[in-house]
């Protein structure tokens, strides 16, 4: 620990200089536990960093610089950078203990964080210092950067959103804590073998994990199974207690969440599970050694692996164990450790709001009831009144199969007391329903938290809606459909409960870090300060008419494409053609997202060329890039991946195409790849069937980086189009009401096949085995599904999509027109900052405000 005297270290300004950055420095009034004076950051100088770095290398890693591996250098750099955040972190907590301000606890089973190193450098303003310091040690910072394996503790949009939100909360100086699970294996690493997806374990912890601080001494014990019993307490009151038959211990791992150059460092607390000693001992003493080892395995399994399903819950016991494990740890941590010992628990709603990120943490509701009623002896009604003010629920889906339900048999076996509590909540709720809708027994059955068919189970979304103070969707259209289609009876009963907060993304990671050239161009044009006030991008609007600015903007895009080419060549051995439109579709592989529509477009273009209907010179050169993981058990999604790879192979190797059309599918799309891919994109594919994509957040990242969107009126696309303007967005496809209408009158995909020649030729070409070496069976399931089922109306939207793509080509042929639109996309997308989303949550749901 450095004890540099106050004022000796002038903080370095980053290029995004921010006056609040001056609050950094060694003069922080945090008292060291050893009473050696204030805890201070190392000096923000090259020498200061080098000293810290060498200290970590020599004493932390135990190696000399001359003998150090890249991994040593990465770990030491990371720990050195982390040490700059520690004083701020301690100070943030001290201030919070002092003010006892109302906090937000974000409960999320997933956090798709992305790499930490650059983000920490940006937050501390140390980028240049560290680069120079490492260079002085003969180390290339880019080599160190590349050593970090991103913590992939999420599947897709929902997990990445949680990561953006914690970034924004810290950057906006909001008192907040994120709670989640420290999975030992995050989202699988995707590889392709013969074009098919093969999953590899994500061993992200193997080479060390320098960003976390574990606190085993603050571990929390969580029970599972067993039974409940009633007893009469000393005051003669009848009470219930839960006697679990097994326990696991949750160990908190703190991740520092630095605000953007504002001196705040919030906490992300991720729990890992280990066996409890007491439990082990009991079994050991009984002489059953193997049972004791089994108990150990049971415990450690809980935080072992992230479930890779991002829409169809498997209803697995382990998943419910994970959910209960992390929320029980988090509630206990908050009540017993974060809150002061003398806290008046009846004041809980003044001090905390738990935001439920989808239904995954909803078991927290009966858990808080259990703690208040059983452990703290509170009367049911009072506990319920408190609980109802402490939770709010965000829904992230519209697909019926993605709404979690837990069979009561499973839930009752694992959490018997919680099931009793849920039943009582439901009884009282249904009494209220019957009062509101007298005589309407059907209504009561429809709204019941307990479903009876196909098996008796708990509808977690209903439980969250009944208990939550607020329920929100994640884009305007989604929130409307949530009210009208998913929870209509609830919105009729409690209209004021429902609200919308359109998603957002953090501009720190997705503009500043991902696109440094664009960031510099923006700062050179409108000055500093836009990174935490993203509506200021509006000031770029007039420059869309400035030929010089447009030229600079194009240069940035071109340089980003060069950077992407280099990365894909080095990462995957993929060599992209130069000077082509970059047409990108990156997101989880799911039928509703309609990667198949994109495939049909590519195949149709290919067909035009090889059938001689079009001259190759008349085709706009395009490189199509896909990135997508399929859930390992999702057969159709995996077939689609295979087809994309086969089409890529065929198109890329056909001399008639002459490289003017190319398809690249780099495996293992993740946050790190996104950061290079998105800034290089010209065209953003957001082509889900209207009414299926809750929001999308990739769509926002592309628009902010100056890609134009081709998209349906779905999710946040609707708002993107409204903001950037119809002229700067390529809209196509059925609207949500039109989808409903077509569904109602009976959708026949074959009718579209029969009446559209280009579509028919494209499907026939796939069906003929042209892309699968003559193998028709390999494409049978896809072709069959398209022609006879096509749940997501790919065929119905085909013609409209092709026509929109023709408009894309036309616009692209005029570079000035294209860049004008691209610049306007950037200038008008400031709304999609997650800072704005946080403001909306604070105003509409949390009723908290930023500090100072
Ligand atoms: C296996 C159970 C399950 C069910 C749903 C796991 C995960 C989910 C998530 C809700 C899937 C998800 O990530 N949803 C996405 O959330 C994003 C953030 O709000 C939205 O932008 C996406 O549209 C939505 O699909």
Short mmCIF file of N, CA, C and O in Angstrom, two decimals, residues 46-92:
data_model
loop_
_atom_site.label_atom_id
_atom_site.label_comp_id
_atom_site.label_asym_id
_atom_site.label_seq_id
_atom_site.Cartn_x
_atom_site.Cartn_y
_atom_site.Cartn_z
N UNK A 46 3.65 7.64 -14.90
CA UNK A 46 4.28 6.46 -15.50
C UNK A 46 5.13 5.74 -14.45
O UNK A 46 5.06 4.52 -14.30
N UNK A 47 5.91 6.51 -13.69
CA UNK A 47 6.77 5.90 -12.67
C UNK A 47 5.92 5.21 -11.61
O UNK A 47 6.25 4.11 -11.15
N UNK A 48 4.83 5.89 -11.22
CA UNK A 48 3.95 5.31 -10.21
C UNK A 48 3.40 3.97 -10.67
O UNK A 48 3.36 3.00 -9.91
N UNK A 49 2.98 3.94 -11.93
CA UNK A 49 2.42 2.69 -12.44
C UNK A 49 3.50 1.61 -12.52
O UNK A 49 3.28 0.46 -12.12
N UNK A 50 4.66 1.98 -13.04
CA UNK A 50 5.72 0.98 -13.21
C UNK A 50 6.09 0.37 -11.87
O UNK A 50 6.28 -0.85 -11.73
N UNK A 51 6.15 1.22 -10.86
CA UNK A 51 6.50 0.72 -9.53
C UNK A 51 5.45 -0.30 -9.06
O UNK A 51 5.78 -1.39 -8.56
N UNK A 52 4.20 0.07 -9.24
CA UNK A 52 3.10 -0.81 -8.83
C UNK A 52 3.13 -2.12 -9.64
O UNK A 52 2.94 -3.22 -9.11
N UNK A 53 3.35 -1.97 -10.93
CA UNK A 53 3.38 -3.13 -11.83
C UNK A 53 4.51 -4.09 -11.44
O UNK A 53 4.31 -5.30 -11.32
N UNK A 54 5.69 -3.53 -11.23
CA UNK A 54 6.83 -4.40 -10.88
C UNK A 54 6.62 -5.04 -9.52
O UNK A 54 7.01 -6.19 -9.29
N UNK A 55 5.99 -4.28 -8.63
CA UNK A 55 5.68 -4.86 -7.33
C UNK A 55 4.77 -6.09 -7.50
O UNK A 55 5.03 -7.15 -6.93
N UNK A 56 3.74 -5.94 -8.27
CA UNK A 56 2.82 -7.07 -8.51
C UNK A 56 3.52 -8.22 -9.22
O UNK A 56 3.28 -9.39 -8.92
N UNK A 57 4.39 -7.86 -10.16
CA UNK A 57 5.09 -8.90 -10.90
C UNK A 57 6.05 -9.66 -9.98
O UNK A 57 6.05 -10.89 -9.92
N UNK A 58 6.83 -8.91 -9.23
CA UNK A 58 7.86 -9.53 -8.39
C UNK A 58 7.26 -10.20 -7.16
O UNK A 58 7.57 -11.35 -6.86
N UNK A 59 6.39 -9.49 -6.47
CA UNK A 59 5.89 -10.02 -5.19
C UNK A 59 4.56 -10.74 -5.32
O UNK A 59 4.24 -11.61 -4.52
N UNK A 60 3.77 -10.34 -6.32
CA UNK A 60 2.50 -11.04 -6.54
C UNK A 60 2.70 -12.31 -7.34
O UNK A 60 2.34 -13.40 -6.91
N UNK A 61 3.31 -12.17 -8.50
CA UNK A 61 3.53 -13.33 -9.37
C UNK A 61 4.80 -14.08 -9.02
O UNK A 61 4.97 -15.23 -9.42
N UNK A 62 5.70 -13.40 -8.34
CA UNK A 62 6.95 -14.06 -7.97
C UNK A 62 7.86 -14.33 -9.15
O UNK A 62 8.50 -15.38 -9.22
N UNK A 63 7.90 -13.41 -10.10
CA UNK A 63 8.83 -13.56 -11.23
C UNK A 63 9.55 -12.24 -11.48
O UNK A 63 9.03 -11.16 -11.16
N UNK A 64 10.71 -12.38 -12.06
CA UNK A 64 11.44 -11.19 -12.51
C UNK A 64 10.90 -10.78 -13.87
O UNK A 64 10.42 -11.63 -14.63
N UNK A 65 10.98 -9.52 -14.15
CA UNK A 65 10.50 -9.02 -15.44
C UNK A 65 11.11 -9.82 -16.60
O UNK A 65 10.41 -10.23 -17.53
N UNK A 66 12.41 -10.06 -16.51
CA UNK A 66 13.11 -10.74 -17.61
C UNK A 66 12.61 -12.17 -17.83
O UNK A 66 12.76 -12.72 -18.91
N UNK A 67 12.02 -12.76 -16.81
CA UNK A 67 11.56 -14.15 -16.91
C UNK A 67 10.04 -14.25 -16.99
O UNK A 67 9.48 -15.34 -16.94
N UNK A 68 9.38 -13.12 -17.07
CA UNK A 68 7.92 -13.15 -16.94
C UNK A 68 7.25 -13.57 -18.25
O UNK A 68 7.70 -13.22 -19.34
N UNK A 69 6.17 -14.32 -18.11
CA UNK A 69 5.36 -14.70 -19.28
C UNK A 69 4.36 -13.59 -19.56
O UNK A 69 4.14 -12.70 -18.74
N UNK A 70 3.73 -13.68 -20.73
CA UNK A 70 2.67 -12.71 -21.04
C UNK A 70 1.58 -12.77 -19.98
O UNK A 70 1.03 -11.75 -19.57
N UNK A 71 1.31 -13.98 -19.52
CA UNK A 71 0.26 -14.09 -18.50
C UNK A 71 0.67 -13.42 -17.19
O UNK A 71 -0.14 -12.74 -16.55
N UNK A 72 1.92 -13.58 -16.81
CA UNK A 72 2.43 -12.86 -15.64
C UNK A 72 2.23 -11.35 -15.82
O UNK A 72 1.79 -10.64 -14.92
N UNK A 73 2.60 -10.90 -17.00
CA UNK A 73 2.53 -9.46 -17.27
C UNK A 73 1.09 -8.97 -17.25
O UNK A 73 0.79 -7.89 -16.74
N UNK A 74 0.21 -9.79 -17.80
CA UNK A 74 -1.21 -9.41 -17.78
C UNK A 74 -1.74 -9.35 -16.35
O UNK A 74 -2.36 -8.36 -15.93
N UNK A 75 -1.47 -10.40 -15.58
CA UNK A 75 -1.99 -10.45 -14.20
C UNK A 75 -1.43 -9.29 -13.38
O UNK A 75 -2.16 -8.65 -12.61
N UNK A 76 -0.15 -9.03 -13.55
CA UNK A 76 0.46 -7.95 -12.77
C UNK A 76 -0.08 -6.59 -13.21
O UNK A 76 -0.36 -5.72 -12.38
N UNK A 77 -0.26 -6.39 -14.51
CA UNK A 77 -0.83 -5.12 -14.99
C UNK A 77 -2.23 -4.94 -14.45
O UNK A 77 -2.60 -3.86 -13.99
N UNK A 78 -3.01 -6.01 -14.53
CA UNK A 78 -4.40 -5.92 -14.09
C UNK A 78 -4.46 -5.58 -12.60
O UNK A 78 -5.21 -4.70 -12.17
N UNK A 79 -3.63 -6.26 -11.81
CA UNK A 79 -3.67 -6.00 -10.37
C UNK A 79 -3.16 -4.60 -10.07
O UNK A 79 -3.66 -3.93 -9.17
N UNK A 80 -2.18 -4.17 -10.83
CA UNK A 80 -1.68 -2.81 -10.62
C UNK A 80 -2.78 -1.79 -10.93
O UNK A 80 -3.01 -0.86 -10.16
N UNK A 81 -3.48 -2.01 -12.03
CA UNK A 81 -4.57 -1.08 -12.39
C UNK A 81 -5.67 -1.14 -11.34
O UNK A 81 -6.23 -0.12 -10.92
N UNK A 82 -5.97 -2.34 -10.90
CA UNK A 82 -7.01 -2.49 -9.87
C UNK A 82 -6.66 -1.73 -8.61
O UNK A 82 -7.55 -1.17 -7.94
N UNK A 83 -5.38 -1.69 -8.30
CA UNK A 83 -5.01 -1.02 -7.05
C UNK A 83 -5.33 0.48 -7.12
O UNK A 83 -5.55 1.12 -6.10
N UNK A 84 -5.41 1.03 -8.34
CA UNK A 84 -5.81 2.43 -8.47
C UNK A 84 -7.29 2.63 -8.13
O UNK A 84 -7.72 3.73 -7.82
N UNK A 85 -8.06 1.56 -8.26
CA UNK A 85 -9.50 1.69 -8.01
C UNK A 85 -9.85 1.47 -6.55
O UNK A 85 -10.94 1.82 -6.10
N UNK A 86 -8.93 0.86 -5.82
CA UNK A 86 -9.29 0.40 -4.48
C UNK A 86 -9.63 1.54 -3.51
O UNK A 86 -10.58 1.44 -2.74
N UNK A 87 -8.87 2.61 -3.58
CA UNK A 87 -9.15 3.71 -2.64
C UNK A 87 -10.54 4.29 -2.92
O UNK A 87 -11.29 4.60 -2.00
N UNK A 88 -10.86 4.40 -4.21
CA UNK A 88 -12.19 4.91 -4.56
C UNK A 88 -13.28 3.95 -4.11
O UNK A 88 -14.37 4.37 -3.72
N UNK A 89 -12.97 2.69 -4.20
CA UNK A 89 -13.97 1.69 -3.82
C UNK A 89 -14.25 1.79 -2.32
O UNK A 89 -15.40 1.82 -1.87
N UNK A 90 -13.17 1.86 -1.54
CA UNK A 90 -13.34 1.99 -0.09
C UNK A 90 -14.07 3.28 0.26
O UNK A 90 -14.95 3.29 1.12
N UNK A 91 -13.74 4.34 -0.44
CA UNK A 91 -14.36 5.62 -0.17
C UNK A 91 -15.85 5.59 -0.55
O UNK A 91 -16.70 6.11 0.18
N UNK A 92 -16.16 4.94 -1.66
CA UNK A 92 -17.56 4.82 -2.06
C UNK A 92 -18.36 4.11 -0.97
O UNK A 92 -19.46 4.54 -0.61
#
